[in-house]
Each structure stands twice: as C-alpha cells, then as structure tokens.
Coordinates of C-alpha atoms in Angstrom, one line a residue:
M870 CA -18.4 -62.9 41.9
C871 CA -18.7 -60.5 44.9
R872 CA -19.8 -60.9 48.5
W873 CA -22.1 -58.5 50.2
L874 CA -23.9 -58.0 53.6
S875 CA -26.8 -55.8 54.7
Y876 CA -27.8 -55.4 58.3
V877 CA -31.3 -53.8 59.9
G878 CA -31.7 -53.9 63.6
D879 CA -30.6 -52.2 66.5
P880 CA -27.5 -49.8 65.9
V881 CA -24.3 -52.0 66.3
Y882 CA -20.9 -50.9 65.3
L883 CA -20.2 -52.2 61.6
E884 CA -17.0 -54.2 62.8
K885 CA -19.3 -56.5 64.4
L886 CA -20.2 -58.1 60.9
V887 CA -17.3 -57.0 58.8
F888 CA -14.6 -58.5 60.8
E889 CA -15.8 -60.3 64.0
P890 CA -17.4 -63.2 62.9
R891 CA -15.4 -66.7 61.9
H892 CA -16.4 -66.0 58.2
S893 CA -16.6 -62.5 58.5
L894 CA -16.9 -60.3 55.1
V895 CA -13.2 -59.7 55.4
E896 CA -12.7 -63.2 55.8
Q897 CA -14.7 -63.8 52.5
S898 CA -12.9 -61.4 51.0
L899 CA -9.6 -63.7 50.9
H900 CA -11.5 -67.5 51.2
A901 CA -15.0 -67.0 49.7
E902 CA -17.0 -70.5 50.1
Q903 CA -19.8 -70.1 47.9
A904 CA -18.3 -67.9 45.1
K905 CA -17.2 -68.7 41.6
T906 CA -13.6 -67.4 42.6
P907 CA -12.7 -67.4 46.2
T908 CA -10.7 -64.2 46.5
N909 CA -12.8 -61.1 46.3
G910 CA -10.1 -58.3 46.0
D911 CA -10.8 -55.8 43.6
G912 CA -11.7 -52.9 46.3
F913 CA -14.9 -52.8 48.7
G914 CA -17.3 -50.4 49.9
I915 CA -19.4 -49.5 53.0
G916 CA -22.7 -47.5 52.9
W917 CA -24.6 -46.9 56.2
Y918 CA -27.3 -44.5 57.4
D919 CA -27.4 -42.2 60.5
E920 CA -29.3 -39.5 61.7
R921 CA -29.4 -37.8 58.2
P922 CA -31.6 -39.2 55.3
T923 CA -28.8 -39.7 52.9
P924 CA -26.2 -42.3 53.3
G925 CA -22.5 -42.4 54.3
L926 CA -20.1 -44.0 52.0
Y927 CA -16.6 -45.3 51.8
R928 CA -15.1 -47.2 48.7
E929 CA -11.4 -48.1 47.9
I930 CA -9.9 -49.8 45.6
L931 CA -7.3 -51.9 48.0
P932 CA -8.1 -55.3 49.4
A933 CA -10.6 -55.0 52.5
W934 CA -7.7 -57.1 54.3
N935 CA -5.0 -54.6 53.4
D936 CA -7.1 -51.4 54.3
P937 CA -6.1 -49.7 57.8
N938 CA -8.9 -47.1 57.3
L939 CA -11.6 -49.9 56.9
R940 CA -10.6 -51.2 60.3
A941 CA -10.5 -48.0 61.6
L942 CA -14.3 -46.7 60.2
A943 CA -15.7 -50.0 61.5
H944 CA -14.4 -49.5 64.7
H945 CA -16.2 -46.2 65.3
I946 CA -19.1 -46.2 62.9
R947 CA -22.5 -47.5 64.5
S948 CA -25.3 -48.0 62.4
G949 CA -28.9 -49.5 62.4
L950 CA -29.1 -49.9 58.7
F951 CA -25.7 -50.6 56.7
F952 CA -24.3 -52.3 53.5
A953 CA -21.0 -54.0 53.3
H954 CA -19.2 -55.0 49.9
V955 CA -16.1 -56.8 48.8
R956 CA -15.4 -56.9 44.7
A957 CA -14.4 -59.2 42.1
S958 CA -14.3 -57.8 38.9
T959 CA -16.4 -59.3 35.7
G960 CA -14.6 -57.4 33.4
T961 CA -14.4 -53.5 34.4
H962 CA -11.6 -51.8 35.8
T963 CA -10.5 -51.6 39.4
S964 CA -11.5 -47.8 40.5
R965 CA -13.4 -46.3 43.4
T966 CA -15.9 -45.4 41.3
N967 CA -16.8 -49.0 40.2
C968 CA -16.6 -50.2 43.9
H969 CA -20.2 -50.9 45.4
P970 CA -22.3 -49.8 47.3
F971 CA -23.5 -46.9 44.4
A972 CA -25.8 -44.1 46.1
H973 CA -28.1 -41.7 44.6
S974 CA -30.2 -39.6 47.1
N975 CA -31.2 -41.7 50.1
Y976 CA -30.9 -45.1 48.1
L977 CA -27.9 -47.4 48.3
F978 CA -27.7 -50.2 45.9
M979 CA -25.1 -53.2 45.7
H980 CA -24.8 -56.2 43.5
N981 CA -23.2 -59.6 43.0
G982 CA -23.5 -61.3 39.3
Q983 CA -23.2 -59.9 36.2
I984 CA -25.0 -58.9 32.8
G985 CA -23.7 -61.7 30.4
D986 CA -22.1 -60.2 27.1
Y987 CA -22.0 -56.8 29.0
P988 CA -20.1 -55.3 25.8
L989 CA -22.9 -56.1 23.5
V990 CA -25.6 -54.7 25.2
R991 CA -23.8 -51.8 27.3
R992 CA -24.5 -48.9 24.8
S993 CA -28.1 -49.7 24.1
L994 CA -29.1 -50.2 27.9
E995 CA -27.1 -46.9 28.6
G996 CA -28.9 -45.1 26.1
M997 CA -32.3 -46.1 28.0
I998 CA -30.9 -44.1 31.4
E999 CA -32.8 -40.7 32.1
D1000 CA -30.2 -37.6 31.6
E1001 CA -30.9 -37.0 35.5
F1002 CA -29.4 -40.6 36.5
Y1003 CA -26.7 -40.7 33.5
E1004 CA -25.2 -37.9 34.6
G1005 CA -24.8 -39.0 38.1
R1006 CA -23.2 -42.2 36.9
Q1007 CA -19.6 -42.2 38.0
G1008 CA -18.1 -45.4 37.0
S1009 CA -18.6 -48.2 34.0
T1010 CA -20.0 -51.2 36.0
D1011 CA -23.2 -53.2 34.7
S1012 CA -23.9 -52.8 38.8
E1013 CA -24.3 -49.1 38.6
L1014 CA -25.9 -49.4 35.2
I1015 CA -28.7 -51.7 36.6
F1016 CA -29.3 -49.0 39.2
C1017 CA -29.5 -46.1 37.1
L1018 CA -32.1 -48.1 35.1
M1019 CA -34.1 -49.1 38.3
L1020 CA -33.8 -45.1 38.8
T1021 CA -35.3 -44.4 35.6
L1022 CA -37.9 -47.1 35.8
G1023 CA -39.6 -45.5 38.4
L1024 CA -37.8 -46.7 41.4
K1025 CA -38.7 -43.6 43.7
D1026 CA -42.4 -44.1 42.7
D1027 CA -43.1 -47.7 42.5
P1028 CA -40.3 -50.1 43.3
H1029 CA -42.3 -53.2 42.6
R1030 CA -42.4 -52.0 38.9
A1031 CA -38.9 -50.6 38.6
I1032 CA -37.3 -54.0 39.8
R1033 CA -39.5 -56.2 37.4
R1034 CA -39.0 -53.9 34.3
T1035 CA -35.4 -53.3 34.8
I1036 CA -34.8 -57.4 34.9
E1037 CA -37.2 -57.4 31.6
V1038 CA -35.3 -54.7 30.0
V1039 CA -32.0 -56.1 30.6
E1040 CA -32.9 -59.8 29.4
N1041 CA -35.1 -58.7 26.5
E1042 CA -32.1 -56.3 25.2
M1043 CA -29.4 -59.4 25.8
K1044 CA -31.9 -61.2 23.5
V1045 CA -32.2 -58.4 20.8
R1046 CA -28.5 -58.2 20.9
G1047 CA -27.6 -62.1 20.5
A1048 CA -25.9 -62.5 24.3
T1049 CA -25.6 -65.8 25.0
A1050 CA -23.9 -65.7 28.6
P1051 CA -26.5 -65.5 31.5
F1052 CA -27.9 -62.6 33.5
R1053 CA -27.4 -63.2 37.0
F1054 CA -28.5 -60.7 39.6
T1055 CA -28.2 -61.1 43.4
A1056 CA -28.6 -57.5 44.6
C1057 CA -29.5 -55.4 47.4
L1058 CA -31.4 -52.1 47.9
S1059 CA -32.4 -49.6 50.8
N1060 CA -34.3 -46.2 50.7
G1061 CA -33.0 -45.8 54.4
K1062 CA -35.7 -47.6 56.2
S1063 CA -36.0 -50.9 54.9
V1064 CA -33.8 -53.3 52.8
C1065 CA -35.3 -55.3 49.4
A1066 CA -32.8 -58.3 48.4
I1067 CA -33.1 -59.6 45.1
R1068 CA -32.0 -63.3 43.9
H1069 CA -32.3 -64.1 40.1
A1070 CA -30.9 -65.5 37.3
S1071 CA -31.6 -65.8 33.6
D1072 CA -30.6 -69.6 34.0
D1073 CA -30.4 -71.9 36.6
K1074 CA -27.7 -70.4 38.7
P1075 CA -28.3 -67.6 40.3
P1076 CA -25.5 -66.2 43.1
S1077 CA -26.3 -67.5 46.5
L1078 CA -28.1 -65.5 49.1
Y1079 CA -29.1 -66.0 52.9
W1080 CA -30.7 -64.5 55.4
R1081 CA -31.1 -64.8 59.4
K1082 CA -33.3 -62.9 62.0
R1083 CA -32.6 -62.5 65.5
D1084 CA -34.8 -60.5 68.5
D1085 CA -33.2 -57.2 67.4
H1086 CA -31.7 -57.6 63.9
V1087 CA -31.9 -59.2 60.5
I1088 CA -28.6 -60.0 58.1
V1089 CA -28.7 -60.6 54.6
V1090 CA -25.8 -62.2 52.9
S1091 CA -24.0 -63.4 50.1
E1092 CA -22.8 -66.4 52.4
P1093 CA -23.2 -67.1 56.1
L1094 CA -21.2 -65.6 58.4
D1095 CA -20.7 -68.6 60.8
T1096 CA -21.2 -72.3 61.0
E1097 CA -24.8 -72.2 62.3
T1098 CA -26.3 -73.6 59.3
A1099 CA -29.3 -74.3 60.6
S1100 CA -29.9 -70.2 61.6
W1101 CA -29.5 -69.2 57.8
T1102 CA -32.4 -69.3 55.0
A1103 CA -31.7 -69.4 51.5
V1104 CA -33.6 -67.3 49.4
A1105 CA -35.4 -69.1 46.8
P1106 CA -34.1 -68.7 43.2
N1107 CA -36.0 -65.9 41.4
H1108 CA -37.4 -64.4 44.8
T1109 CA -37.3 -61.1 46.4
L1110 CA -36.8 -60.5 50.1
H1111 CA -38.0 -57.6 51.9
V1112 CA -37.3 -56.4 55.5
E1113 CA -39.0 -53.7 57.1
G1114 CA -37.5 -51.2 59.5
D1115 CA -39.3 -53.0 62.7
L1116 CA -38.1 -56.3 61.6
V1117 CA -40.9 -57.8 59.6
V1118 CA -39.7 -60.3 56.9
T1119 CA -41.8 -61.0 53.9
E1120 CA -40.6 -63.3 50.7
D1121 CA -42.0 -62.9 47.3
A1122 CA -41.8 -65.0 44.0
T1123 CA -42.9 -62.2 42.1
L1124 CA -39.8 -60.0 42.0
A1125 CA -41.7 -57.3 43.4
C1126 CA -40.7 -55.2 46.3
H1127 CA -43.3 -54.1 48.8

C-alpha cells in the first residue's frame, strides 16, 4: 500500500513535510508503520499549485529516498496546496506514468488502495470512460482508472455525485464479474482551491487516514508525520474529509464532497 500527504495553508517549502519530520513521507517510503508493506519504493510524485491554475507535477520511478532531484525540488518549491505520494505497486508495472499524483486540467488525484481482482474488471471499467478522458490516460493503474471514471461521471459539475457514483460503479462491476478481493479506496482530490479526502473500503479494513489542523494550515496524511498522537484525528471509515482554502474542515458520512 502507498503513503501520501496533502497540505493546505500558508505557503511552505515542500521539504518541510516531505523530508523534515521525524516520520516524514520519505521516511515512510522506507519504514511505513501503518501500511500492509513497510517499504514504498516503486516510485513517487509531487504535485503543487502556485500562481497558475493548473498544477505542477514531478514523478519518478526511483525510490523517494534515492532521488537527489526530489530533495532539490522540495527545497525550492513553495506552495500553499500540494500533494506528495510514495508508491508500493499492487501489481501494475513501475513507470513514471503509473506514479501518483495524476493530473487533469486543474485537478490532482492520488490514491492508496486497490480494486480487488483488478484484471477481472479492468476492461469493462475502462469501457465506461468517456473518450475525452480515456485519451488522456497515460498509465495502467486502477488508481488512474478511478480518476478517469470520476471525471466521466461529472467531477467538474457535481463532485458529490461523481465520487459516490464512482464507488458504486466499481463495486457493482466487481460483483457482476465475480471479484472476491475487496475494494480499498483512501484517496485525495483537489481542484486547486480545496482538498477532498476519502476513506472507504468494501470490507471493514479501509486504509488509514488522518488529519491535523494548526492555525495556518491543515495536513491530511496516510499516517502521522510525528509522535504527537493526540494532535492527529483519524478519519472514520466510509467518510470524506473536506478542507476549504480558508481551512474550514468538515467530515461527511455520506461519501460526498462539498
């Protein structure tokens, strides 16, 4: 399983979270504590927003701990909304196009989890993606497929419905095709102004998800970045967490994003 973080708040250099904390994301790429596998070395990626409406993106197949370019970029890039992700593949090959985050227009998306028995449903789910978004698909992961389905199902117009419908479509197709492995979906999405994080699973084991608010920022993470355990709040299973640009945080049990 992958590890990721998102940040919303006063602009900071990416290294502040990616490298500096005791249990930073780079540390988690080597020694994750709440993941199925402790090592997440199948590539990494960062995505960030600045003065432009579309995000910057850097993805690489090297392990995060072994790429000097990541350290240099994180030292120089300053952003008030960014994503970072370290990957542990669930079956698809290691390539830049399979590394998270994924971007389309002003959106960023990243994911931890998997569509159970993905080969059984991949072809039928891909057939549901509109041409506009299928043509923009670069990799082969179930994560990018989910993102394309969200876009197809109206993410730009009604994110509430798109997230719910995507989960319903995936789980229904799994049932139709006889998939028995669970669908696990802890993900994060941004339009450049706010962040929506989702913690969901078709069984009782959704991947971990936490958040913490300070005066000038909110961080959403797969697992805490430090030992201040009381300062981190776990997102409940089958809930969404929404963080506005003004740092208002709401948690919703309906799998809807405001």
